[in-house]
Each structure stands twice: as structure tokens, then as C-alpha cells.
Amino acid sequence: MDANEIQAITNRVTAQWLIWLQQRRPSGSASGSSLSDQERQFLNELRTYSERVLKYEDKELLDKALEHIPIHDLYEQALENDDPDASLDDKVIIRLMHWFKHDFFTWVNNPPCDFCGSSDTDEAGSALPTEEDKRYGARFVEIYRCKVCDKITRFPRYNDPAKLLETRRGRCGEWANCFTLCCRAVGADVRLVFDKTDHVWTECYSEVKERWVHCDSGEEAYDQPLLYSEGWGKKLNYCVSFSAEEAIDVTKRYTRNWPEVLKRRTLVREDKLKKFLNDLTAERQRSTPEDRKAILRERRKREEKELEDDSKRTNVKDGERVGRKTGSIEWRTARGETGTTVKQLLAKRKDAQDFSFKDLQLVSSASGLDGGITRLTSAKPDQVGGAYCSGQLSIPEAKAAVFEFELRITDKDGQGACDGADGMAFVIQSEGPTAIGEGGCQLGYGGLKNR
């Protein structure tokens, strides 16, 4: 046996041993078969969350979602994809995800001011939801104060997918909720995945692959289940997937170190969780036709074997190695989800170079402002500007690089604006730190050589 086979056997034995220990652990109650307060609280949380997916079967709501989705365009784009391993339906989901992220939904760090439109707002606490907020599933409301007009903006965290079709904004919870609805609207079998470490995403069933496929609309990640544990660095414990027909623990799909994850699963005994999910599945399928039940049973049988195999994987896709992309860098850092930085990756190379973007070479109309801000162009016509790192970086063998920056479009008074000029470009060139191209539709790089 090779090292990987030996490690796989060790992991499997360790996992079984830990399960046996958990099952023997006292629950703190008089009867060994009863639930502790902690277990009951967690299972109630799962049940409450599972009820959200029932709305995805509302035909009127699905029709409402379809009114927003450019379904014909998505199919045309899907037909242009020549991936032999994906069916047309799979390709449509991929295109739907792209449309959802780039054309439909908006990520919210701090919401803009409801009164003056400024994007410069600060968090100012929280408030209880109004009756109107509760009507759309909001359990709490974030409060923000505008730095410009000093007025208060409320940001209710809605859980109603119908309302989200109207607001079209939020964070991972709102994104996954509304995207799962859209997937169901185009005919996919869908599930919503609850991650106890504070994330949520979608799973879509692929008939060609004969399995459930991970879909994260915020990250535009398709079939990259190890993204969270390997890329973001999350310490997962419980990932539970819900549909209108079933409930299943899918944590093993999202890790390759099950024994380590098992040590963190302390909220409920494993046999109690399995019984709860099986009972919930039976409850959901009570009125399901027998032919449909047969299909679901066959799927479940394949999935249970697949989950066991998934937890023993040794390979990680390149797309699963990246840190989180959605949200401000401060927010992602606070959550510990930025993953490995480019500097750390470069440090592993023998020819690694340390460089900084603090020393910028400003070109043409670009200027420096207070607070470390660089203005590329002012709010006037016929402007072109650039900012280069003055130190040259040699990347002869680099396969990938990550750069992060924040961008604002403002009017002449420095306030948020909804439109700008032709656009901007991120340019890597070797002409020198003062090179600048043509403006207008050339975006400041037209005419540059060696770019």
C-alpha cells in the first residue's frame, strides 16, 4: 500500500472510533435516548432553516422569478459551451450563476444612504424588525449612519425570496436564498445548504453526473466543494442540505479530513442527527408518489457512497485553493476567510520577491489624495490617468496572481455617481512606469506595446 492508502485507512478507523465515543457520551439527561437542551436547540434550528426551501415550490413565485431571468439568452450562451462533461442543463446553471452575480444581485458591505445616496456610511448598531420586516422573514435590522447627511439607513436582513427578487441585494444568505429560487425556476432540482460556521450555498442535481453539484453564486463557484475548507480556511463542522423532499448531512462533501471535522461536531450525537434528518425526509415525502420516491431512494444510495468517497479525497482543484472574494477585505479578514495571500505564495518560491504598492508612479491626470487614495481622473471630460507600482516585479513562471483594490466613481463634489466615462483597465506592461496609452475607448492602454 502507498502512503495515501495507509492514511485513508487510518482516517476511516479514527472516524469510526470517534463516532463510537460520541454515542457513548452521556447526554446529561435521565434517559440515554432523550435529547439534551443543546441538542434540542440545534435540531430546532435545523428544522426552522429547512422550512425556507418549501417556498421554492410555490408556482406563482417561480413564475415571478422567471420574469427576471433572461432564459433564452442563457440557453443560447449555454449552447456555445463545448464542455463534453456538462449537459445543457448544467451549462444553463453555470450561465445563470454568471448572470445572477454580474447583472442581477448586488453584494452589500455597508448599504448606501437612503436619503442622499452616499456610499459613505458607518455601522451604527442594530434594531428590532418592524411588523413589515417580519412579514418578509427579517429577524433583525442593521443600522447605518450616513457620514454626509447624518441620517439613518435601515438594512433589514430579509429571508423571503420573493422580497429578495425586489431588493436584489444582500450578503451570502440573501444571495443563496434568491439564487436557489432562480435555479428552481429554470427547472433544476435544488437544495439549500446550511453551514453552521456561518455560510450558505446551493446544490443543484446533475442528471448527467448523477450527483448533487456545489454552486456558490457569490463566488461564482461551480462544483468546487473544497473551496471553504481548503481555500477559505474554514473549520467546518455541520453542513446540512435541505430541499422540499429531503434533508441530508453533506459535510463530508466539503472536507477531506473527516476525522478532524468530527472532533468539532459536539452539538448533537451523530445517531440523533441521522435519525432527525431521516425523520424529516420521511415527513417531507409523505405525499410523494411512489415512482418519485424510488428515484429519490436511488439518488440517496449513490450519494451516501459518494460522500464516503469524498471525505477521503487527496486531490484539490486549483479553483478550490483561493480565498473568499465577496465582501470587503476587512470583513473577510475578520471572518478569517481570506485564505493564503499572494505574498505567502510567493514566499514559497526560491525567487520570491517582496514588493509594495505604497510607492506608486502616477501618470498623466492621476493624483494622490489624503488617506492613501489615488485619483486616476477627475470628473471632467477627456481625462486619462494611470498609477503603476514603481518597482518592477519579475514573474517568468507565475501561473496566477491576485490583486485587490477598492474603486469609487464620484462626481466633482466627491459624492457617489452612478455613471462614469469609458471605463478603466488593469494593465501589466514592460515599457516603463510612465507609459500611458490613448484615452476614450482605448481606456488608457491603447497603443501600449509589451502589455
Short mmCIF file of C-alpha atoms in Angstrom, two decimals, residues 110-337:
data_model
loop_
_atom_site.label_atom_id
_atom_site.label_comp_id
_atom_site.label_asym_id
_atom_site.label_seq_id
_atom_site.Cartn_x
_atom_site.Cartn_y
_atom_site.Cartn_z
CA ASN A 110 -22.41 48.96 4.03
CA PRO A 111 -25.67 49.96 2.30
CA PRO A 112 -25.76 53.40 0.64
CA CYS A 113 -27.70 56.19 2.31
CA ASP A 114 -31.43 56.03 1.58
CA PHE A 115 -31.62 59.84 1.58
CA CYS A 116 -28.61 61.33 -0.22
CA GLY A 117 -27.30 58.22 -1.96
CA SER A 118 -23.81 58.46 -0.48
CA SER A 119 -21.95 55.17 -0.15
CA ASP A 120 -20.04 56.54 2.84
CA THR A 121 -22.00 55.03 5.74
CA ASP A 122 -20.90 53.59 9.09
CA GLU A 123 -22.45 50.78 11.08
CA ALA A 124 -24.44 52.19 13.99
CA GLY A 125 -25.84 49.11 15.70
CA SER A 126 -29.00 47.11 15.14
CA ALA A 127 -32.73 47.37 15.73
CA LEU A 128 -35.71 45.10 16.15
CA PRO A 129 -37.65 44.38 12.96
CA THR A 130 -40.96 46.09 12.31
CA GLU A 131 -44.08 44.07 11.54
CA GLU A 132 -43.46 44.82 7.88
CA ASP A 133 -39.88 43.49 8.18
CA LYS A 134 -41.12 40.33 9.90
CA ARG A 135 -43.58 39.78 7.08
CA TYR A 136 -40.58 39.15 4.82
CA GLY A 137 -38.67 37.00 7.29
CA ALA A 138 -36.30 39.61 8.73
CA ARG A 139 -35.30 38.68 12.27
CA PHE A 140 -33.02 41.68 12.80
CA VAL A 141 -32.20 45.02 11.16
CA GLU A 142 -28.75 46.55 10.73
CA ILE A 143 -28.49 50.32 11.24
CA TYR A 144 -26.10 52.62 9.35
CA ARG A 145 -25.41 56.36 9.73
CA CYS A 146 -24.51 58.48 6.72
CA LYS A 147 -21.29 60.50 7.08
CA VAL A 148 -22.59 63.11 4.66
CA CYS A 149 -26.16 63.91 5.77
CA ASP A 150 -26.04 62.18 9.20
CA LYS A 151 -29.31 60.34 8.54
CA ILE A 152 -30.05 56.74 9.43
CA THR A 153 -30.46 53.92 6.88
CA ARG A 154 -32.08 50.63 7.88
CA PHE A 155 -30.93 47.35 6.34
CA PRO A 156 -33.40 44.55 7.16
CA ARG A 157 -31.94 41.08 6.55
CA TYR A 158 -34.82 39.58 4.59
CA ASN A 159 -35.28 35.81 4.27
CA ASP A 160 -38.24 35.88 1.89
CA PRO A 161 -37.06 35.02 -1.67
CA ALA A 162 -39.97 36.95 -3.17
CA LYS A 163 -38.83 40.10 -1.38
CA LEU A 164 -35.24 39.45 -2.47
CA LEU A 165 -36.37 39.47 -6.11
CA GLU A 166 -37.32 43.09 -5.42
CA THR A 167 -34.39 44.27 -3.30
CA ARG A 168 -31.77 42.30 -5.29
CA ARG A 169 -29.09 42.83 -2.67
CA GLY A 170 -27.59 41.32 0.46
CA ARG A 171 -24.84 39.04 1.64
CA CYS A 172 -24.34 35.27 1.36
CA GLY A 173 -27.68 34.40 2.99
CA GLU A 174 -29.71 36.56 0.63
CA TRP A 175 -27.59 35.55 -2.36
CA ALA A 176 -28.01 31.82 -1.82
CA ASN A 177 -31.71 32.13 -1.00
CA CYS A 178 -32.60 34.07 -4.15
CA PHE A 179 -30.22 32.12 -6.41
CA THR A 180 -31.64 28.78 -5.27
CA LEU A 181 -35.10 30.08 -6.17
CA CYS A 182 -33.84 31.08 -9.63
CA CYS A 183 -32.30 27.64 -10.16
CA ARG A 184 -35.61 26.03 -9.25
CA ALA A 185 -37.42 28.41 -11.61
CA VAL A 186 -35.38 27.16 -14.59
CA GLY A 187 -36.31 23.58 -13.73
CA ALA A 188 -33.39 22.32 -11.64
CA ASP A 189 -33.74 20.10 -8.58
CA VAL A 190 -32.19 22.25 -5.85
CA ARG A 191 -31.11 22.16 -2.23
CA LEU A 192 -30.06 24.91 0.17
CA VAL A 193 -27.01 24.09 2.28
CA PHE A 194 -26.87 25.34 5.88
CA ASP A 195 -23.31 25.74 7.19
CA LYS A 196 -23.17 26.14 10.97
CA THR A 197 -19.93 28.16 10.67
CA ASP A 198 -21.96 30.97 9.05
CA HIS A 199 -22.31 30.46 5.34
CA VAL A 200 -24.95 29.16 2.95
CA TRP A 201 -24.92 27.99 -0.66
CA THR A 202 -26.83 25.97 -3.28
CA GLU A 203 -26.66 22.42 -4.59
CA CYS A 204 -28.14 21.50 -7.98
CA TYR A 205 -28.70 17.95 -9.19
CA SER A 206 -26.94 16.99 -12.42
CA GLU A 207 -28.64 14.19 -14.33
CA VAL A 208 -25.53 13.59 -16.45
CA LYS A 209 -23.16 13.48 -13.46
CA GLU A 210 -25.79 11.64 -11.41
CA ARG A 211 -24.91 13.65 -8.32
CA TRP A 212 -25.53 16.89 -6.46
CA VAL A 213 -23.22 19.72 -7.53
CA HIS A 214 -21.99 22.56 -5.32
CA CYS A 215 -22.95 26.07 -6.53
CA ASP A 216 -21.93 29.31 -4.76
CA SER A 217 -23.43 32.29 -6.58
CA GLY A 218 -21.47 34.90 -4.60
CA GLU A 219 -18.15 33.34 -5.56
CA GLU A 220 -19.42 32.16 -8.96
CA ALA A 221 -18.04 28.75 -7.98
CA TYR A 222 -19.44 25.64 -9.66
CA ASP A 223 -18.51 22.15 -8.44
CA GLN A 224 -15.77 23.36 -6.08
CA PRO A 225 -16.86 21.84 -2.75
CA LEU A 226 -13.45 22.09 -1.07
CA LEU A 227 -13.39 25.86 -1.59
CA TYR A 228 -14.37 26.60 2.01
CA SER A 229 -12.05 24.23 3.88
CA GLU A 230 -9.06 24.44 1.55
CA GLY A 231 -9.35 27.94 0.08
CA TRP A 232 -11.06 29.99 2.76
CA GLY A 233 -9.61 28.02 5.65
CA LYS A 234 -12.98 27.44 7.35
CA LYS A 235 -13.16 24.97 10.24
CA LEU A 236 -16.38 23.28 9.13
CA ASN A 237 -18.50 21.19 11.48
CA TYR A 238 -22.07 20.78 10.17
CA CYS A 239 -23.17 21.27 6.53
CA VAL A 240 -26.78 20.15 6.11
CA SER A 241 -28.61 20.23 2.79
CA PHE A 242 -32.38 20.80 2.53
CA SER A 243 -34.91 20.51 -0.25
CA ALA A 244 -38.68 20.20 -0.27
CA GLU A 245 -38.18 16.43 -0.48
CA GLU A 246 -35.28 15.61 1.81
CA ALA A 247 -32.70 16.59 4.39
CA ILE A 248 -29.19 15.16 4.46
CA ASP A 249 -25.87 15.81 6.20
CA VAL A 250 -23.41 16.61 3.39
CA THR A 251 -20.44 17.74 5.48
CA LYS A 252 -18.22 15.00 4.04
CA ARG A 253 -18.58 16.54 0.59
CA TYR A 254 -16.91 19.72 1.80
CA THR A 255 -13.87 18.32 3.62
CA ARG A 256 -11.06 15.85 3.07
CA ASN A 257 -10.22 15.49 6.74
CA TRP A 258 -13.35 13.95 8.23
CA PRO A 259 -11.71 12.76 11.49
CA GLU A 260 -10.66 16.33 12.29
CA VAL A 261 -14.11 17.68 11.44
CA LEU A 262 -15.71 15.02 13.59
CA LYS A 263 -13.87 16.34 16.64
CA ARG A 264 -15.66 19.68 16.15
CA ARG A 265 -19.13 18.11 15.88
CA THR A 266 -20.18 18.46 19.51
CA LEU A 267 -23.68 19.96 19.22
CA VAL A 268 -25.56 16.68 18.82
CA ARG A 269 -24.79 12.96 18.90
CA GLU A 270 -24.28 11.50 15.44
CA ASP A 271 -27.05 8.91 15.74
CA LYS A 272 -29.52 11.59 16.91
CA LEU A 273 -28.67 13.85 13.97
CA LYS A 274 -29.05 11.00 11.48
CA LYS A 275 -32.43 9.99 12.94
CA PHE A 276 -33.64 13.59 12.90
CA LEU A 277 -32.72 14.06 9.23
CA ASN A 278 -34.19 10.70 8.22
CA ASP A 279 -37.44 11.51 10.05
CA LEU A 280 -37.58 14.93 8.41
CA THR A 281 -37.03 13.34 4.99
CA ALA A 282 -39.83 10.83 5.62
CA GLU A 283 -42.09 13.68 6.70
CA ARG A 284 -41.32 15.64 3.51
CA GLN A 285 -42.00 12.59 1.32
CA ARG A 286 -45.25 11.60 2.99
CA SER A 287 -47.32 12.63 -0.03
CA THR A 288 -44.68 11.93 -2.66
CA PRO A 289 -45.71 9.48 -5.44
CA GLU A 290 -44.05 6.07 -5.23
CA ASP A 291 -42.22 6.42 -8.55
CA ARG A 292 -40.66 9.68 -7.35
CA LYS A 293 -39.74 8.06 -4.03
CA ALA A 294 -37.94 5.30 -5.90
CA ILE A 295 -35.86 7.88 -7.79
CA LEU A 296 -35.00 9.69 -4.55
CA ARG A 297 -34.03 6.43 -2.82
CA GLU A 298 -31.67 5.53 -5.66
CA ARG A 299 -30.14 9.00 -5.56
CA ARG A 300 -29.68 8.80 -1.80
CA LYS A 301 -27.99 5.41 -2.07
CA ARG A 302 -25.49 6.76 -4.61
CA GLU A 303 -24.94 9.93 -2.61
CA GLU A 304 -24.17 8.12 0.64
CA LYS A 305 -21.42 6.16 -1.11
CA GLU A 306 -20.20 9.32 -2.82
CA LEU A 307 -19.98 11.19 0.50
CA GLU A 308 -17.83 8.44 1.97
CA ASP A 309 -15.51 8.64 -1.04
CA ASP A 310 -15.46 12.46 -0.95
CA SER A 311 -14.16 12.58 2.60
CA LYS A 312 -11.10 10.53 1.54
CA ARG A 313 -10.06 12.70 -1.42
CA THR A 314 -6.45 13.75 -1.75
CA ASN A 315 -6.73 15.99 -4.84
CA VAL A 316 -7.73 19.66 -4.67
CA LYS A 317 -8.73 21.70 -7.73
CA ASP A 318 -6.96 24.99 -8.42
CA GLY A 319 -10.27 26.84 -8.04
CA GLU A 320 -10.69 25.40 -4.55
CA ARG A 321 -7.44 26.92 -3.28
CA VAL A 322 -8.46 30.59 -3.40
CA GLY A 323 -9.68 32.73 -0.51
CA ARG A 324 -13.07 34.39 -0.37
CA LYS A 325 -13.69 37.07 -2.99
CA THR A 326 -17.01 38.59 -1.89
CA GLY A 327 -17.16 41.25 0.83
CA SER A 328 -14.70 43.94 1.88
CA ILE A 329 -11.18 42.85 2.73
CA GLU A 330 -11.74 44.00 6.34
CA TRP A 331 -14.88 41.85 6.65
CA ARG A 332 -13.24 38.79 5.10
CA THR A 333 -10.16 39.19 7.29
CA ALA A 334 -12.29 39.48 10.43
CA ARG A 335 -14.03 36.22 9.48
CA GLY A 336 -10.71 34.52 8.70
CA GLU A 337 -11.78 33.67 5.15
#
